[in-house]
Structures are given as structure tokens and as C-alpha cells.
Coordinates of C-alpha atoms and ligand atoms in Angstrom, one line a residue:
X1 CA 12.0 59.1 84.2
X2 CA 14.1 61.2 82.2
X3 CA 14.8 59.4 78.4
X4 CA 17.0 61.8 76.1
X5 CA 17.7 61.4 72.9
X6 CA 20.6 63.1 72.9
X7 CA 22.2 63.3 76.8
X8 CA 25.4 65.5 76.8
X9 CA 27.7 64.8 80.4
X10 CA 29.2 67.9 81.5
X11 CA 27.6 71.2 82.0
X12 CA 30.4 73.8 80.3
X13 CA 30.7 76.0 77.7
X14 CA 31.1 73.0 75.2
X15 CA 28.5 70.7 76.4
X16 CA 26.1 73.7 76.5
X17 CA 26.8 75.1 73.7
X18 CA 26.3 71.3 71.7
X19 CA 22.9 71.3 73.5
X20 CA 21.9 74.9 72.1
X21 CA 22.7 74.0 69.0
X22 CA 21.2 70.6 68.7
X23 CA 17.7 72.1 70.1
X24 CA 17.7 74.9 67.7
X25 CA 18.1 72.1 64.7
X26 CA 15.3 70.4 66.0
X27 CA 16.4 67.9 67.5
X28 CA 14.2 66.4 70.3
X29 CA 14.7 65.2 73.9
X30 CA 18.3 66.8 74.3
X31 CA 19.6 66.6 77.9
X32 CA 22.2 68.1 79.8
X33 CA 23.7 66.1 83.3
X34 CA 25.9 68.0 85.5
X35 CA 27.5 66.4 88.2
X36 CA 27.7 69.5 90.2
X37 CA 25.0 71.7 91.9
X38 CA 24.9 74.1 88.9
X39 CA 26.0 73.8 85.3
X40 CA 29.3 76.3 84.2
X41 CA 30.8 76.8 87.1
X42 CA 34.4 77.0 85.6
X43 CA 33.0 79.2 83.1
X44 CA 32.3 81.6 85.9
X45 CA 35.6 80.8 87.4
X46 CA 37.2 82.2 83.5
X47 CA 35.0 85.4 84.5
X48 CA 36.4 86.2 88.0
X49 CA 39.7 87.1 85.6
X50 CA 38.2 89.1 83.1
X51 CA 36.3 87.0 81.0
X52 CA 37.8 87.3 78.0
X53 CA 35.1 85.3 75.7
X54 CA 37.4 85.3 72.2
X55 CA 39.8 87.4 70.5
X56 CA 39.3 89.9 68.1
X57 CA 42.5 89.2 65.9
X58 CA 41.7 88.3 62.0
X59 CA 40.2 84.4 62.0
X60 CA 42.7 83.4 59.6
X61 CA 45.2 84.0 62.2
X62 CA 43.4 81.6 65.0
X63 CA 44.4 78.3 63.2
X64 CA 48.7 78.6 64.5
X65 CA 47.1 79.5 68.2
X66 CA 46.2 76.2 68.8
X67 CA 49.2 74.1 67.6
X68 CA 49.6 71.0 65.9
X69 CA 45.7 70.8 65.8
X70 CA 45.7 73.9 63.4
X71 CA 44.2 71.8 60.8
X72 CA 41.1 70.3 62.8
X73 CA 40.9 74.3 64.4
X74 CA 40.4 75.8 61.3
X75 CA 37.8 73.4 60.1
X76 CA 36.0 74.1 63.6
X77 CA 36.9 78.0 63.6
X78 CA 35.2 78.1 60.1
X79 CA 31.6 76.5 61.2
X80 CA 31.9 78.6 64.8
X81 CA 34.6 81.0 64.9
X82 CA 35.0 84.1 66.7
X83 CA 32.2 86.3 64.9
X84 CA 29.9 83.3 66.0
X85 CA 30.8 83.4 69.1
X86 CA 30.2 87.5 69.6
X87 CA 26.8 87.0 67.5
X88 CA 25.9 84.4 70.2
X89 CA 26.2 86.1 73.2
X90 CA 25.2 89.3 71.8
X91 CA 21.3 87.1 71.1
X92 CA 21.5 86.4 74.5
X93 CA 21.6 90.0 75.4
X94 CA 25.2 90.4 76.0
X95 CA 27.2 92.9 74.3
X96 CA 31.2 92.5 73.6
X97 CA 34.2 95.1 73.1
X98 CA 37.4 94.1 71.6
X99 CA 40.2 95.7 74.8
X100 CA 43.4 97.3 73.4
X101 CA 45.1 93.5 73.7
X102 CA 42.8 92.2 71.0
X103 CA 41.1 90.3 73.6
X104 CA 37.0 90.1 73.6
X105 CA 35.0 90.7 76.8
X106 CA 31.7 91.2 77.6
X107 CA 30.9 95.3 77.9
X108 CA 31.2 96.5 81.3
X109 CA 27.3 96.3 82.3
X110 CA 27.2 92.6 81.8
X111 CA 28.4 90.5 84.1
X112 CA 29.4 86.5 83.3
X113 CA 26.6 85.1 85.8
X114 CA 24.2 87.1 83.8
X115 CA 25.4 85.3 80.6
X116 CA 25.2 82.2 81.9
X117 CA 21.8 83.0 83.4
X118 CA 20.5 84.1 80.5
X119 CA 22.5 81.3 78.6
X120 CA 20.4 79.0 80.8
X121 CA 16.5 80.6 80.4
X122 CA 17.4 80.3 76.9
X123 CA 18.6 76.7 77.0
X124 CA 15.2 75.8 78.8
X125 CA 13.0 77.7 76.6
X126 CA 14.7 75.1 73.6
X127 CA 13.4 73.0 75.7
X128 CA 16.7 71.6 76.8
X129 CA 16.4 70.1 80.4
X130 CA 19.6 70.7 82.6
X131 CA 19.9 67.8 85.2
X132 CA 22.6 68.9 87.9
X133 CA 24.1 66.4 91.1
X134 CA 23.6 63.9 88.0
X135 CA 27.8 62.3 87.5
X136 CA 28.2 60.1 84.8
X137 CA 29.7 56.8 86.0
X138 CA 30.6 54.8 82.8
X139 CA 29.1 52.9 79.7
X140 CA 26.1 50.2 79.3
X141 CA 26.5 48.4 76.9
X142 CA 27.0 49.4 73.2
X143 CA 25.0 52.8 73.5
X144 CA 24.2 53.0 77.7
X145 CA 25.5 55.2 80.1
X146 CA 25.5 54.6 83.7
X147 CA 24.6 57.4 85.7
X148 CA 24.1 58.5 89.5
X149 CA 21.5 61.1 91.1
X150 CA 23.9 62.6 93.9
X151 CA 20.8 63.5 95.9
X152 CA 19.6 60.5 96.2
X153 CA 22.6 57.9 95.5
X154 CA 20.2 56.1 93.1
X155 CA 21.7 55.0 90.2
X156 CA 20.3 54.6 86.5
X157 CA 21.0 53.4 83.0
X158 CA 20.2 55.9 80.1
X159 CA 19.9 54.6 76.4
X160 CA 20.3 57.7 74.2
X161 CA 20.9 57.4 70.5
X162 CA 23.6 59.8 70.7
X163 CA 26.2 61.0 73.9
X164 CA 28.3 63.8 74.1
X165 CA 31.0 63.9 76.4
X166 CA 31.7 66.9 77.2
X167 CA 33.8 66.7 80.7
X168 CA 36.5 69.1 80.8
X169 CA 40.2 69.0 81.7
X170 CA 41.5 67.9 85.1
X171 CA 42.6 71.3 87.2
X172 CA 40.3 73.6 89.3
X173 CA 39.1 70.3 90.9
X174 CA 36.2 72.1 92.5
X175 CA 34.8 73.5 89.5
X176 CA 33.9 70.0 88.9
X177 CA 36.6 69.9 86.1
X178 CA 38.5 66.4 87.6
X179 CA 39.9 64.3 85.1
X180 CA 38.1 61.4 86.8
X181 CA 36.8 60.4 83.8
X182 CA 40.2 59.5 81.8
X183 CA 40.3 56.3 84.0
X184 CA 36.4 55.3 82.9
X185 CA 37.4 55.9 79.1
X186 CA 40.0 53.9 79.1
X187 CA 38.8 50.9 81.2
X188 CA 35.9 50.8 79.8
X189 CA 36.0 51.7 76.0
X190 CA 40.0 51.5 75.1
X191 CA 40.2 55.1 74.8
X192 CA 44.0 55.9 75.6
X193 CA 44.1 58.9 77.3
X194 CA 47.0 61.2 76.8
X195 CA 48.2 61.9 80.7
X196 CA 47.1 65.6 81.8
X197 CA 50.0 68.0 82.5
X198 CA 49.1 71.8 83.6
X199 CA 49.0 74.5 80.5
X200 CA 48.9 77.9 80.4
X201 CA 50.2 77.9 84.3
X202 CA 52.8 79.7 86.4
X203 CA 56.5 78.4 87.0
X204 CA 58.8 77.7 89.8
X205 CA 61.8 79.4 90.5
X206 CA 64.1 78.2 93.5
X207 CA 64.4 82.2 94.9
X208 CA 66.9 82.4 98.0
X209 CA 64.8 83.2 101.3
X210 CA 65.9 87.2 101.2
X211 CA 64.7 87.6 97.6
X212 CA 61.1 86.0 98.7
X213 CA 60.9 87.9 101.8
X214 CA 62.0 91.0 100.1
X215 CA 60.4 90.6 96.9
X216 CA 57.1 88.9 97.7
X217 CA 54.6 89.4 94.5
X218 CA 55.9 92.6 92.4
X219 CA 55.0 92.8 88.5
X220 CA 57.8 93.8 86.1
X221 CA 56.1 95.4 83.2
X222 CA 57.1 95.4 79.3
X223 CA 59.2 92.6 79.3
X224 CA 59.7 89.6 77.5
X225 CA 60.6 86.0 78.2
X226 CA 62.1 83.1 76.1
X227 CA 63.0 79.3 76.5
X228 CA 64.3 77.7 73.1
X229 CA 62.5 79.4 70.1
X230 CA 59.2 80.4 71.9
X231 CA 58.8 84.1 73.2
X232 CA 56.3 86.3 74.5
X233 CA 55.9 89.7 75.8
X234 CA 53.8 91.4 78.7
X235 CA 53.2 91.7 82.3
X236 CA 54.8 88.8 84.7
X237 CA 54.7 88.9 88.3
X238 CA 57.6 87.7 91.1
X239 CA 56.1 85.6 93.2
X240 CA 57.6 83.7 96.5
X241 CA 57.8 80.3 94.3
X242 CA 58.4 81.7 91.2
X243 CA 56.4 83.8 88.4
X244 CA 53.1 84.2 86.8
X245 CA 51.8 86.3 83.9
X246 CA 50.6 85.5 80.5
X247 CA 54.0 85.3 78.9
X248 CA 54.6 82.9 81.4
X249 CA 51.4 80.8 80.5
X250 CA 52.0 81.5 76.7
X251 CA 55.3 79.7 77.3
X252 CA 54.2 76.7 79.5
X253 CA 54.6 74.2 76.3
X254 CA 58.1 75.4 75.7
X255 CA 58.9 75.1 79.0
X256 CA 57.5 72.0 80.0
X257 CA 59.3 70.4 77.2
X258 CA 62.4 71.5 78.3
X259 CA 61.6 70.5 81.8
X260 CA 61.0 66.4 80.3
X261 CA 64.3 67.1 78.4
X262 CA 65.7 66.9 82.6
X263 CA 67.4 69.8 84.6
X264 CA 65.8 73.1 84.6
X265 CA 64.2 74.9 82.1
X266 CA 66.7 78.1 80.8
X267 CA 64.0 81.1 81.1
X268 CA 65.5 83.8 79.7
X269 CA 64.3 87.3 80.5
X270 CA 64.5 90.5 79.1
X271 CA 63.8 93.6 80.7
X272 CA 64.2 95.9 78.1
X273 CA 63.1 94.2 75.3
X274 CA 62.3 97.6 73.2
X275 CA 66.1 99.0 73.5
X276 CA 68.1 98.0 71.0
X277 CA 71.6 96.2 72.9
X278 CA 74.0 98.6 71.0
X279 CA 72.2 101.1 72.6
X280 CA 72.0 99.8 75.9
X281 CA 76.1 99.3 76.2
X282 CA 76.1 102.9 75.1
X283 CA 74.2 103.8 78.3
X284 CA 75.7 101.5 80.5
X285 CA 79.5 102.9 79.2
X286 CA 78.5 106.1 80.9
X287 CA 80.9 106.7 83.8
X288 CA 79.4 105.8 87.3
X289 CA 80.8 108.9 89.1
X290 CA 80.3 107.1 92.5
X291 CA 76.7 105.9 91.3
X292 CA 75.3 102.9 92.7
X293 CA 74.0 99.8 90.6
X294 CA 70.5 100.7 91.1
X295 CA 71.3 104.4 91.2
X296 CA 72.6 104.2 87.2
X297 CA 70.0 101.4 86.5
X298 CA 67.5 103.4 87.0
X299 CA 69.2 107.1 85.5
X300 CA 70.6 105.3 82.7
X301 CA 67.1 103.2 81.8
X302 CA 64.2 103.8 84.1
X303 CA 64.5 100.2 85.8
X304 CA 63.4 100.7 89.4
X305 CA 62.9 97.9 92.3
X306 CA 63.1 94.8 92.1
X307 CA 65.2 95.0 89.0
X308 CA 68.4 95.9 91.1
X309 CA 67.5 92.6 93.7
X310 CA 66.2 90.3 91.0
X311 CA 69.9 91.0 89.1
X312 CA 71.6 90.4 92.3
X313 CA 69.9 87.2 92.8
X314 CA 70.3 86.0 89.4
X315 CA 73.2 87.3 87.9
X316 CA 77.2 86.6 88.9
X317 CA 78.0 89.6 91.4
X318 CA 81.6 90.1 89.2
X319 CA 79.0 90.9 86.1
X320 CA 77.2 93.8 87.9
X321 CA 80.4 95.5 87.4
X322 CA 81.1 95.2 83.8
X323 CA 78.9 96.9 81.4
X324 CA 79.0 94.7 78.6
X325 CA 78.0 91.4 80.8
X326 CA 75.7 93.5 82.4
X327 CA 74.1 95.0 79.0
X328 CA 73.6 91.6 77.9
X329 CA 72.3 89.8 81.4
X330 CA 69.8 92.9 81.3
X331 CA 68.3 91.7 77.6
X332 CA 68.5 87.7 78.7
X333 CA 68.9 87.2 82.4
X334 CA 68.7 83.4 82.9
X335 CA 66.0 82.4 85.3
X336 CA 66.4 78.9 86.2
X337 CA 62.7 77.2 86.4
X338 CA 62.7 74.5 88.6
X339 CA 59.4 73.0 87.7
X340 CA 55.7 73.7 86.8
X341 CA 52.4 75.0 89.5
X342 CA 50.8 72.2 90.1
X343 CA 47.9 71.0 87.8
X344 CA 45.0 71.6 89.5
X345 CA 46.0 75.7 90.0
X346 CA 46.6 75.9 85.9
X347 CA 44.1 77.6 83.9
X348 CA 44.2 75.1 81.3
X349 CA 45.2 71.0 80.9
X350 CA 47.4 69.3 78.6
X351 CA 46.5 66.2 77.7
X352 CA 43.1 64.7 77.1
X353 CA 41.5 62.2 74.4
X354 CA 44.2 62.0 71.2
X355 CA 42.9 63.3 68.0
X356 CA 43.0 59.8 66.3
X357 CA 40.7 58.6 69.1
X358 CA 38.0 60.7 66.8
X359 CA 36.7 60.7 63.5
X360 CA 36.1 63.8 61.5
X361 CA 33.1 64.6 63.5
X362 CA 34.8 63.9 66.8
X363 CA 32.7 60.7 67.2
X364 CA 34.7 58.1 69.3
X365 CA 36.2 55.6 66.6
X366 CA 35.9 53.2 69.3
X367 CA 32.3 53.8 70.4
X368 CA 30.3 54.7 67.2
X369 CA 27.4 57.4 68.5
X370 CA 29.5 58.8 71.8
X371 CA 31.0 62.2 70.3
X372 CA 33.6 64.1 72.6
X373 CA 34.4 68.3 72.6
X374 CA 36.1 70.9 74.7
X375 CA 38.6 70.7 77.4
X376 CA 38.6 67.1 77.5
X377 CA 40.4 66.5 74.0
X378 CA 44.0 66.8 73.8
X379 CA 44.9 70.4 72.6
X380 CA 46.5 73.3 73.7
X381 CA 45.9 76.9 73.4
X382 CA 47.2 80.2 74.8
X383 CA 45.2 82.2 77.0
X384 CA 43.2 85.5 75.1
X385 CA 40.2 84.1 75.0
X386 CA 41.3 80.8 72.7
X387 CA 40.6 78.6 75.0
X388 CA 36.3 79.3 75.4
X389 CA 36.3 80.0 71.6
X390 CA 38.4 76.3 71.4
X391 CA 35.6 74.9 73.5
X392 CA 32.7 76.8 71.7
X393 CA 33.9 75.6 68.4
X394 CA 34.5 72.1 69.3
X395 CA 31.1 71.8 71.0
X396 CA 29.1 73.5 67.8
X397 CA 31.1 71.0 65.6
X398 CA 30.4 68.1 67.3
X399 CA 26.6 68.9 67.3
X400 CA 26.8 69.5 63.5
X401 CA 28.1 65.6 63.8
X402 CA 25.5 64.4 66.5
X403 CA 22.8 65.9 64.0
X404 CA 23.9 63.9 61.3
X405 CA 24.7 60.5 63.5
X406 CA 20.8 60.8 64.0
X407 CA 19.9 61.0 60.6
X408 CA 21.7 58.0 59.4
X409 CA 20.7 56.2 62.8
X410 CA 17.0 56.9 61.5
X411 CA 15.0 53.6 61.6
X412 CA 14.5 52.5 57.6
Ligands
LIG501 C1 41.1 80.6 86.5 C2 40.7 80.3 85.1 C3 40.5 81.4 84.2 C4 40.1 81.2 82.9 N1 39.9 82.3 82.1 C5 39.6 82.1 80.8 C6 39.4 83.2 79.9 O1 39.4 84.4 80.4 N2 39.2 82.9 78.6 C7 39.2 81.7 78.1 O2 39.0 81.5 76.9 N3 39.3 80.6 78.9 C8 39.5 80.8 80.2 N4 39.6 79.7 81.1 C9 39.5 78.3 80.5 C10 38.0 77.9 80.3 O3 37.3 78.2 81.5 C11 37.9 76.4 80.0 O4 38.7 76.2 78.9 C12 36.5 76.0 79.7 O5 35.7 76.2 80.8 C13 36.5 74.5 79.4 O6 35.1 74.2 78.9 P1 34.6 72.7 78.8 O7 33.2 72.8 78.6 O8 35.5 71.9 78.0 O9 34.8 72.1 80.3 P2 34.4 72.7 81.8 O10 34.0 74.1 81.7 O11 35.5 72.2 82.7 O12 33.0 71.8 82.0 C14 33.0 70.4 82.2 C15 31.9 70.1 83.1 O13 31.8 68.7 83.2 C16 31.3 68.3 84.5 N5 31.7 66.9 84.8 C17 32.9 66.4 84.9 N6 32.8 65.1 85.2 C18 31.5 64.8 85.2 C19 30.8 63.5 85.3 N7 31.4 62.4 85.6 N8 29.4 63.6 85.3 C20 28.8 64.8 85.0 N9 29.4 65.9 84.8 C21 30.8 65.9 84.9 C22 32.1 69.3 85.4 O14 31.5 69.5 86.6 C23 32.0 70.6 84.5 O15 30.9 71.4 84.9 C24 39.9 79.9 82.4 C25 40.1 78.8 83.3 C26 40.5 79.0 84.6 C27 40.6 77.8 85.5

């Protein structure tokens, strides 16, 4: 029967990467259980996207990417930080390019299931064993875990000296990323678990039925988007519920906040963020001569379909006619977000255990020798590749911590 030393729950980029690391420090009898058929399976989800593994920007400006845990980051970003993270997959045989958006993916020969497959072989030759179908159930005790084979709906009681949870947020359900085990923590070992919310997801916008039907999914390029102080530029796309796009995900804190503060959220967008607005009255001054809206939209400043429906739909029709509203609904044209997607479509989750939950080696205060990393702690980061290096640099830390647990743990 299998009797780790060290068994890590959850089979993703942080729990594997804990596991790596604690086998190449020499620590013996490290196991990895995986409630679903096969370990990393929203890791290969993050590669049907583009798998962007990190980001190439300067290290020193990671730390304000991930919020009000910038302090814990840095200290994590400095043991495991992006330069890590490139060295490590590039042992494993894959290569990585920094794109023109400063994000870093692997080159275009590698592929993410051949990362993870090599990822794997080399986890096994650490001798690492990987048990999938195996689902954590809850505690035993001081240091037990409860555990089921799925195959076989037998279950079991492990007594490692150390546990890592490493379980992952709560949306992409079928990943095996479920949140299921917030209700364990906190029943069983007083964690209090901060609730989940969707992050970096897309919006709802109540659109009339012509705009969907006309509109369906367009993108509207080189724009930018604001609610309250936060902005960010880029590619969004119209959808029939709303919008999606990474200024739209780099905004989901902003916007949920304003969403809790009741009423919708004001989404302000600007669709020619680059023009200056003197300079954009200027144009719009120009005498019509008969022109149609869309006729000197797009003359006067290259803004083709849907720009002309989306104003329509958003804007008073009485503004359409008077350059200066119209100048200025062009630079912030309020888009009134109804709500968030729901959790399980967002790419990442709010929420999770609370920092104070943890010591500085993000050990449970309340269950000396259980450590926790990745998804399932309660942080947030933009998409870019922050999120994996988040989870990667988490995972390394807390087997830095593990490493030293089993020192002191050592019998006298
Ligand atoms: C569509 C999409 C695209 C993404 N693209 C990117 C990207 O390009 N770049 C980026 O940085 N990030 C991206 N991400 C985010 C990234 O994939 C996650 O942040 C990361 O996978 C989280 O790693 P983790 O190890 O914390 O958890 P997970 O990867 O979620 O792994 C947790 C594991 O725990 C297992 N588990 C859960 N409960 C139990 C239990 N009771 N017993 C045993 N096992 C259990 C799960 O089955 C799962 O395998 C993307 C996410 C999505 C959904």
C-alpha cells in the first residue's frame, strides 16, 4: 500500500511543481493523488489559448500584478520567479519566446501536452509516483488524510509527515478544478474560506435583440476600457451577452466591486484611445455635406462596423448629431455591465484560503504540517502568464517550507 512521506492532493502546476522540487532535495517517498484520470488537465486547458507560461516584463515589476498580496509575491517571485520558470521548462526540453505582448510561450515546435509529458517522465524518474482517480476526502486525525480510489470506491487513511494541498480554484468544473474542497476545510479544520467569485472573466451587457442578432461576436481592436480608476487596453470582443477580451478580464476586480457596490457597473469605453479629444472635435467639426453617421465615422477616423450600431445602441440618438457629445461618447461610451459570466466559464477564481490562514511558509496555522499553494489561496492576478508563474511560485515556496517542516519534524 502506498505510504508517502510527503502526499501532495491535486495534480496541477503547483502541486507538481512542489513534488519536483521536493524530490530533487532529496526528499523520499513524495506522492502526488489526482482525483481525475490524468494529472494537469487545466494546465492543458491554459494551453488550448496560447499557453502563455509567464511574462517576460522586468521581475521587479511582477510584485503590483498580483495585488494586495505584492508583498508575499515578491518573496515567492524571488525564490521562483519568471527566469526559473523559463529555466525549468527549457530542462525539460522545452524552449520559450517572449511574443511582442511581453507574454512567454513555449516556441512553436512544442506543444503543452509534450511539456506535461515530459514534465511527467521526469517526475517519475525522481521517483515521484503520480496516483490518479485518487480524491482526497478530508482529514484523520492530527496528520491523516482520508482518501478514495475511484476505481475501486475503496477508501483509505494516509499518515504522511507532511500534506500539500494543492487543489485549485473552483471554475472549469471538468478540469477537476471544483472548489469542493472549501466545504472540507472548513468543516473539518476551521479554515474560513473566502467565498469564490469568477476573475479574469467576461461581462454582461443587457444588448437589445437587433444589436445581438446583428452584431453577434465582432472584436473592436485598439481600444480601451475603464470602471473607477482601473484601465486597460487591447482587443475586446461583442458578444450576444456582453464582451470578452483581456481588458475585460484585467478589469474583472474593478468591475466586480462596483457590481457589490449594487446597480450596474459604469464600463466606460474608448474607441480611440490614441487620438487626442481636441483633435477628435476638430474632425468631427468638419461639415457633413449630406454624409451619413457611419459615412463620417469612418472618413473622419477609420471606425468601420459595428462602431456606427454599437453608438446607436448605447448612446442618446439626439448626441449622434452633435459633435462635441459625440467626440466625447466616442472617447467614454458608457456600457452598462449588468453582471459577471458565470464562475465556472472564468479563467481564474477569486477567493480561496485567506493569507492569515498561513504562516510564512504557507503551512496551515490551524493544522501544523498541511501546507497549501496555487489556485486555491485567495489571490488574484491578471492574465499574461501571472497566473501559472503565481501557481509555480507558490508551489516552489511551499516545498522550500515542506523541506524544512521535515527537518524539524526529524525524530531526536
Ligand atoms: C481557459 C483557461 C485558460 C488559461 N490560460 C492561462 C494562461 O495562458 N496562462 C496562465 O498563466 N494561466 C492560465 N490559466 C490559469 C491556469 O491554468 C491556472 O491558474 C492553474 O492551472 C492553477 O493551477 P493549480 O495547480 O493551482 O490548480 P489546478 O491546475 O486547478 O489543479 C488542481 C488539481 O487538483 C485536483 N483536485 C481537486 N480536488 C481534488 C481532490 N479532492 N482530490 C484530489 N485531487 C483534487 C484537480 O483535479 C486538479 O487537477 C487558464 C485557465 C483557464 C481555465
Amino acid at each position: 500500500m502506498i505510504n508517502p512521506s510527503v502526499a501532495i492532493i491535486g495534480g496541477g502546476p503547483a502541486g507538481l511543481l512542489a513534488a519536483q522540487h521536493l524530490a530533487e532535495a532529496g526528499v523520499p517517498g513524495v506522492a502526488v493523488f489526482e482525483a481525475q484520470a490524468t494529472a494537469g488537465r487545466k494546465f492543458l486547458v491554459a494551453g488550448h489559448g496560447g499557453f502563455n507560461l509567464t511574462n517576460g516584463e522586468p521581475v521587479a515589476d511582477f510584485g503590483p500584478r498580483y495585488a494586495e498580496r505584492q508583498r508575499e509575491f515578491e518573496q515567492y517571485l524571488a525564490a521562483f520567479g519568471p527566469t526559473e520558470l523559463r529555466a525549468w521548462a527549457a530542462a525539460l526540453g522545452i524552449s520559450t519566446y517572449v511574443g511582442s505582448s511581453g507574454r512567454v510561450f513555449p516556441t512553436e515546435e512544442h506543444k503543452p501536452a509534450q511539456l506535461l509529458r515530459a514534465w511527467l517522465r521526469r517526475l517519475a524518474e525522481l521517483g515521484v509516483s503520480l496516483h490518479t482517480r485518487h480524491r482526497w476526502l478530508g482529514f484523520d486525525g492530527a496528520a491523516g488524510l482520508r482518501l478514495r480510489d475511484e476505481r475501486s470506491g475503496q477508501e483509505f487513511i494516509l499518515q504522511p509527515r507532511a500534506t500539500l494541498l494543492a487543489l485549485g480554484g473552483a471554475s472549469w468544473a471538468k478540469t477537476g478544478s471544483d472548489g469542493r474542497w472549501a466545504a472540507v476545510l472548513t468543516t473539518e479544520a476551521g479554515v474560513p474560506v473566502v467565498p469564490f467569485q469568477p476573475g479574469n472573466c467576461g461581462v454582461e451587457v443587457g444588448w437589445s435583440a437587433f444589436f445581438r442578432e446583428k452584431v453577434g461576436r465582432t472584436p473592436l481592436k485598439n481600444v480601451a476600457l475603464r470602471c473607477g480608476e482601473s484601465t486597460a487596453r487591447g482587443e475586446i470582443m461583442l458578444t450576444d451577452y456582453g464582451l470578452e477580451g483581456t481588458p475585460v478580464y484585467a478589469l474583472t476586480p474593478a468591475i466586480r466591486q462596483a457590481l457589490a457596490a449594487g446597480g450596474p457597473a459604469p464600463l466606460l469605453l474608448n474607441l480611440k484611445p490614441d487620438v487626442a479629444a481636441a483633435e477628435l472635435l476638430m474632425r468631427l467639426q468638419q461639415p457633413r455635406r449630406g454624409r451619413s453617421l457611419p459615412e463620417v465615422l469612418r472618413q473622419q477616423l477609420r471606425l468601420g462596423p459595428p462602431v456606427p450600431t454599437l453608438l446607436r445602441e448605447a448612446a442618446p440618438a439626439e448626441a449622434l448629431h452633435d459633435p462635441a457629445r459625440l467626440a466625447a461618447l466616442l472617447q467614454a461610451l458608457p456600457l452598462p455591465v449588468s453582471g459577471l459570466r458565470p464562475l465556472d466559464e472564468a479563467i481564474s477564481t477569486a477567493g480561496g484560503v485567506p493569507f492569515e490562514e498561513v504562516d510564512k511558509h504557507l503551512m496551515l496555522r490551524r493544522r501544523p504540517g498541511t501546507f497549501v499553494a496555487g489556485e486555491m489561496l485567495d489571490w488574484e492576478a491578471p492574465t499574461g502568464g501571472y497566473l501559472l508563474q503565481g501557481c509555480f511560485s507558490t508551489g516552489a515556496w511551499a516545498a522550500r517550507g515542506i523541506a524544512q517542516w521535515l527537518q524539524t519534524q526529524r525524530p531526536a
